CSV table of C-alpha atoms in Angstrom, one decimal:
chain,number,residue,atom,x,y,z
A,1,GLY,CA,0.0,0.0,0.1
A,2,GLU,CA,0.8,3.7,-0.4
A,3,ASP,CA,2.1,5.2,2.8
A,4,VAL,CA,4.4,8.4,3.4
A,5,GLU,CA,5.9,9.3,6.6
A,6,GLN,CA,7.5,12.4,8.1
A,7,SER,CA,8.6,13.6,11.5
A,8,LEU,CA,6.3,16.2,12.8
A,9,PHE,CA,8.5,18.7,13.9
A,10,LEU,CA,11.9,20.4,13.3
A,11,SER,CA,13.1,23.6,15.0
A,12,VAL,CA,16.4,25.0,13.9
A,13,ARG,CA,18.3,28.3,14.4
A,14,GLU,CA,18.6,30.9,11.8
A,15,GLY,CA,21.6,30.4,9.8
A,16,ASP,CA,21.7,26.6,10.2
A,17,SER,CA,20.8,23.8,7.8
A,18,SER,CA,17.7,22.2,8.3
A,19,VAL,CA,17.0,18.3,7.4
A,20,ILE,CA,13.4,17.1,6.8
A,21,ASN,CA,13.2,13.6,6.2
A,22,CYS,CA,10.5,11.3,4.6
A,23,THR,CA,10.0,7.8,4.1
A,24,TYR,CA,7.8,5.9,1.5
A,25,THR,CA,6.5,2.6,1.1
A,26,ASP,CA,5.9,2.0,-2.6
A,27,SER,CA,8.6,1.0,-4.4
A,28,SER,CA,6.9,1.9,-7.8
A,29,SER,CA,7.2,5.6,-6.9
A,30,THR,CA,8.3,7.4,-10.1
A,31,TYR,CA,8.6,11.2,-8.7
A,32,LEU,CA,9.0,12.6,-5.3
A,33,TYR,CA,8.2,16.0,-4.3
A,34,TRP,CA,8.6,18.7,-1.7
A,35,TYR,CA,5.9,21.2,-1.2
A,36,LYS,CA,5.9,24.1,1.3
A,37,GLN,CA,2.7,25.6,2.9
A,38,GLU,CA,3.0,28.8,4.7
A,39,PRO,CA,0.2,29.8,7.3
A,40,GLY,CA,-3.1,30.5,5.4
A,41,ALA,CA,-1.6,29.6,2.1
A,42,GLY,CA,-1.8,26.7,-0.3
A,43,LEU,CA,0.9,24.4,-1.3
A,44,GLN,CA,4.0,25.6,-3.3
A,45,LEU,CA,5.9,23.1,-5.3
A,46,LEU,CA,9.5,23.5,-4.0
A,47,THR,CA,11.2,20.8,-6.0
A,48,TYR,CA,10.9,17.2,-7.3
A,49,ILE,CA,13.5,14.3,-8.2
A,50,PHE,CA,13.0,11.5,-10.4
A,51,SER,CA,13.1,8.0,-8.9
A,52,ASN,CA,16.2,7.1,-11.0
A,53,MET,CA,18.3,10.1,-9.4
A,54,ASP,CA,19.9,10.2,-6.1
A,55,MET,CA,20.4,14.0,-5.5
A,56,LYS,CA,19.2,17.3,-6.9
A,57,GLN,CA,20.5,20.6,-6.0
A,58,ASP,CA,18.6,23.9,-6.3
A,59,GLN,CA,20.1,26.9,-5.1
A,60,ARG,CA,19.4,26.3,-1.1
A,61,LEU,CA,17.7,23.3,-1.4
A,62,THR,CA,19.4,19.7,-1.9
A,63,VAL,CA,17.2,16.5,-2.1
A,64,LEU,CA,18.8,13.2,-1.5
A,65,LEU,CA,17.0,10.1,-2.5
A,66,ASN,CA,17.7,6.5,-1.1
A,67,LYS,CA,15.8,4.5,-3.2
A,68,LYS,CA,16.8,1.1,-1.7
A,69,ASP,CA,15.8,2.4,1.7
A,70,LYS,CA,13.0,4.3,0.1
A,71,HIS,CA,14.2,7.4,2.1
A,72,LEU,CA,14.0,11.2,0.9
A,73,SER,CA,15.3,14.1,2.4
A,74,LEU,CA,15.3,17.9,2.0
A,75,ARG,CA,18.1,20.1,3.0
A,76,ILE,CA,17.8,23.6,3.4
A,77,ALA,CA,21.0,25.5,3.7
A,78,ASP,CA,21.4,28.7,5.7
A,79,THR,CA,17.9,28.6,7.1
A,80,GLN,CA,15.8,31.8,7.5
A,81,THR,CA,12.9,32.8,9.4
A,82,GLY,CA,10.9,33.1,6.2
A,83,ASP,CA,11.5,29.1,5.6
A,84,SER,CA,9.1,28.6,8.7
A,85,ALA,CA,6.6,26.7,7.1
A,86,ILE,CA,5.1,23.0,6.7
A,87,TYR,CA,7.1,20.9,4.3
A,88,PHE,CA,5.1,18.1,2.6
A,89,CYS,CA,6.8,15.0,0.9
A,90,ALA,CA,4.7,13.5,-1.6
A,91,GLU,CA,5.0,10.6,-4.1
A,92,SER,CA,3.4,9.7,-7.4
A,93,MET,CA,3.3,6.1,-9.0
A,94,ASP,CA,3.8,5.0,-12.4
A,95,GLY,CA,0.8,3.1,-13.1
A,96,GLY,CA,1.2,2.6,-16.6
A,97,GLY,CA,-0.8,5.6,-17.3
A,98,THR,CA,-3.6,4.9,-15.0
A,99,SER,CA,-2.4,6.6,-11.9
A,100,TYR,CA,-4.0,9.5,-13.0
A,101,GLY,CA,-1.5,12.0,-11.4
A,102,LYS,CA,-2.4,10.6,-7.9
A,103,LEU,CA,-0.4,12.1,-5.3
A,104,THR,CA,0.2,10.4,-1.9
A,105,PHE,CA,1.3,13.1,0.9
A,106,GLY,CA,2.8,12.8,3.9
A,107,GLN,CA,1.3,14.4,7.3
A,108,GLY,CA,3.8,17.3,6.9
A,109,THR,CA,6.9,18.4,8.9
A,110,ILE,CA,6.4,22.0,10.8
A,111,LEU,CA,9.8,23.6,10.3
A,112,THR,CA,10.1,26.5,12.9
A,113,VAL,CA,13.2,28.7,12.5
A,114,HIS,CA,14.3,30.8,15.4
A,115,PRO,CA,16.4,34.1,15.3
B,1,GLU,CA,-0.1,34.6,-8.6
B,2,THR,CA,0.2,31.0,-8.5
B,3,GLY,CA,-1.5,30.2,-11.7
B,4,VAL,CA,-4.2,28.6,-9.9
B,5,THR,CA,-6.9,30.6,-8.3
B,6,GLN,CA,-9.6,29.6,-5.8
B,7,THR,CA,-12.6,31.4,-4.4
B,8,PRO,CA,-13.6,32.0,-2.0
B,9,ARG,CA,-10.5,31.6,0.2
B,10,HIS,CA,-12.8,31.6,3.2
B,11,LEU,CA,-16.3,30.3,3.6
B,12,VAL,CA,-18.6,29.5,6.6
B,13,MET,CA,-21.7,27.9,5.8
B,14,GLY,CA,-24.5,26.1,7.9
B,15,MET,CA,-25.4,22.3,7.5
B,16,THR,CA,-28.4,23.0,5.4
B,17,ASN,CA,-26.9,25.5,3.0
B,18,LYS,CA,-25.7,24.8,-0.4
B,19,LYS,CA,-22.4,26.5,-1.5
B,20,SER,CA,-19.8,26.2,-4.3
B,21,LEU,CA,-16.2,26.5,-4.3
B,22,LYS,CA,-14.3,27.6,-7.4
B,23,CYS,CA,-11.1,27.0,-9.1
B,24,GLU,CA,-9.5,28.5,-12.2
B,25,GLN,CA,-6.2,27.6,-13.5
B,26,HIS,CA,-4.0,29.9,-16.0
B,27,LEU,CA,-1.5,27.4,-17.2
B,28,GLY,CA,-3.0,25.8,-19.7
B,29,HIS,CA,-3.5,22.7,-18.1
B,30,ASN,CA,-5.6,19.7,-19.1
B,31,ALA,CA,-6.1,18.0,-15.6
B,32,MET,CA,-7.8,19.4,-12.3
B,33,TYR,CA,-7.7,18.0,-8.8
B,34,TRP,CA,-9.7,18.6,-5.8
B,35,TYR,CA,-7.9,17.8,-2.4
B,36,LYS,CA,-9.0,18.1,1.1
B,37,GLN,CA,-6.5,19.2,3.9
B,38,SER,CA,-8.0,18.6,7.5
B,39,ALA,CA,-6.2,19.1,10.7
B,40,LYS,CA,-5.7,15.4,11.7
B,41,LYS,CA,-5.0,13.7,8.5
B,42,PRO,CA,-2.5,14.1,5.7
B,43,LEU,CA,-4.0,15.4,2.1
B,44,GLU,CA,-6.5,13.2,0.8
B,45,LEU,CA,-7.0,13.4,-3.3
B,46,MET,CA,-11.0,13.8,-3.5
B,47,PHE,CA,-11.7,14.1,-7.5
B,48,VAL,CA,-9.5,14.3,-10.5
B,49,TYR,CA,-10.7,15.6,-14.0
B,50,ASN,CA,-8.7,15.0,-17.2
B,51,PHE,CA,-9.9,17.1,-20.3
B,52,LYS,CA,-13.1,17.9,-18.4
B,53,GLU,CA,-13.8,14.0,-17.7
B,54,GLN,CA,-14.0,12.7,-14.2
B,55,THR,CA,-11.5,10.0,-13.9
B,56,GLU,CA,-11.3,9.5,-10.2
B,57,ASN,CA,-13.4,9.9,-7.2
B,58,ASN,CA,-11.6,8.8,-4.2
B,59,SER,CA,-14.8,7.3,-2.2
B,60,VAL,CA,-16.2,10.9,-1.6
B,61,PRO,CA,-19.6,11.3,-0.2
B,62,SER,CA,-22.3,12.6,-2.4
B,63,ARG,CA,-22.6,15.9,-0.5
B,64,PHE,CA,-19.4,17.0,-2.4
B,65,SER,CA,-20.3,17.3,-5.8
B,66,PRO,CA,-17.6,18.5,-8.5
B,67,GLU,CA,-18.2,20.0,-12.0
B,68,CYS,CA,-15.6,20.6,-14.7
B,69,PRO,CA,-17.2,22.7,-17.4
B,70,ASN,CA,-13.7,23.1,-19.1
B,71,SER,CA,-10.2,22.5,-18.8
B,72,SER,CA,-9.7,25.9,-16.9
B,73,HIS,CA,-12.7,25.7,-14.3
B,74,LEU,CA,-13.3,23.4,-11.7
B,75,PHE,CA,-16.3,23.7,-9.2
B,76,LEU,CA,-16.9,21.8,-5.9
B,77,HIS,CA,-20.6,22.1,-4.8
B,78,LEU,CA,-21.4,21.5,-1.3
B,79,HIS,CA,-24.8,20.8,0.0
B,80,THR,CA,-25.6,19.4,3.5
B,81,LEU,CA,-22.4,19.2,4.9
B,82,GLN,CA,-21.4,18.0,8.4
B,83,PRO,CA,-19.2,19.9,10.9
B,84,GLU,CA,-16.3,17.2,10.4
B,85,ASP,CA,-16.2,18.5,6.8
B,86,SER,CA,-14.6,21.8,8.1
B,87,ALA,CA,-11.1,21.8,6.3
B,88,LEU,CA,-8.9,23.5,3.7
B,89,TYR,CA,-10.0,22.6,0.1
B,90,LEU,CA,-7.3,22.7,-2.1
B,91,CYS,CA,-7.2,22.7,-6.1
B,92,ALA,CA,-4.6,21.9,-8.3
B,93,SER,CA,-3.9,21.4,-12.0
B,94,SER,CA,-1.0,19.6,-14.1
B,95,GLN,CA,-0.4,19.4,-17.6
B,96,GLU,CA,-2.2,16.0,-18.2
B,97,VAL,CA,-3.3,12.8,-16.3
B,98,ARG,CA,-0.1,10.7,-16.5
B,99,SER,CA,2.2,10.2,-13.6
B,100,SER,CA,5.6,10.5,-15.5
B,101,GLY,CA,6.4,14.2,-15.2
B,102,ASN,CA,3.3,15.2,-14.0
B,103,THR,CA,4.2,18.1,-11.8
B,104,ILE,CA,0.9,19.3,-10.0
B,105,TYR,CA,0.4,23.1,-9.0
B,106,PHE,CA,-1.9,24.1,-6.2
B,107,GLY,CA,-4.0,26.8,-5.2
B,108,GLU,CA,-4.1,28.8,-2.4
B,109,GLY,CA,-7.2,26.7,-0.9
B,110,SER,CA,-10.6,27.6,0.5
B,111,TRP,CA,-10.9,27.5,4.2
B,112,LEU,CA,-14.1,26.0,4.8
B,113,THR,CA,-16.0,26.0,8.2
B,114,VAL,CA,-19.2,24.2,8.7
B,115,VAL,CA,-21.4,25.3,11.6
């Protein structure tokens, strides 16, 4: 079955690096996503990684994928107070064209950045 | 400007009311989605439309009725809701309904409170 797990809370100091972890169970996952949700707002796509990649870097964001352990992480370098938000990990499966773009989300990690 | 616009942003309705949520996407996408985000559960997919045709109904109660008149607009008609239906309802869109490369973009959401 499909299950995506994240730790619920992470607290860091401004300027430190944040690492948000995610585990998933479905080995047929094709794409894995990180979304950010600020208070009162919808979901903002931060980055995504294709399942045949190990790493993807995009400015301050680094995504690491360990497909063997089904573990995904998002590292935010030089974390700022504006990075405080809920971060969602999500996976989509390749169902041979029948999965209809269905994303399965984790419950979200609340990142709090202290000055 | 996220490319996916939802109205209203906030809605309070009684259990006997009929109301509708509206979503419009300006991205030229062909697939649109309704997701529900409640306090105690991960994000849940409700409905999927591809080229105006409903392709998935994720066991959603009939008091939620979607409508997709064209590829740019999606509605969620609400009737006889329960207090436990209070949640953030997120609309999303993607280029098409296939999981490969199917980046999904979300709106800001409509906060619904049922009293």
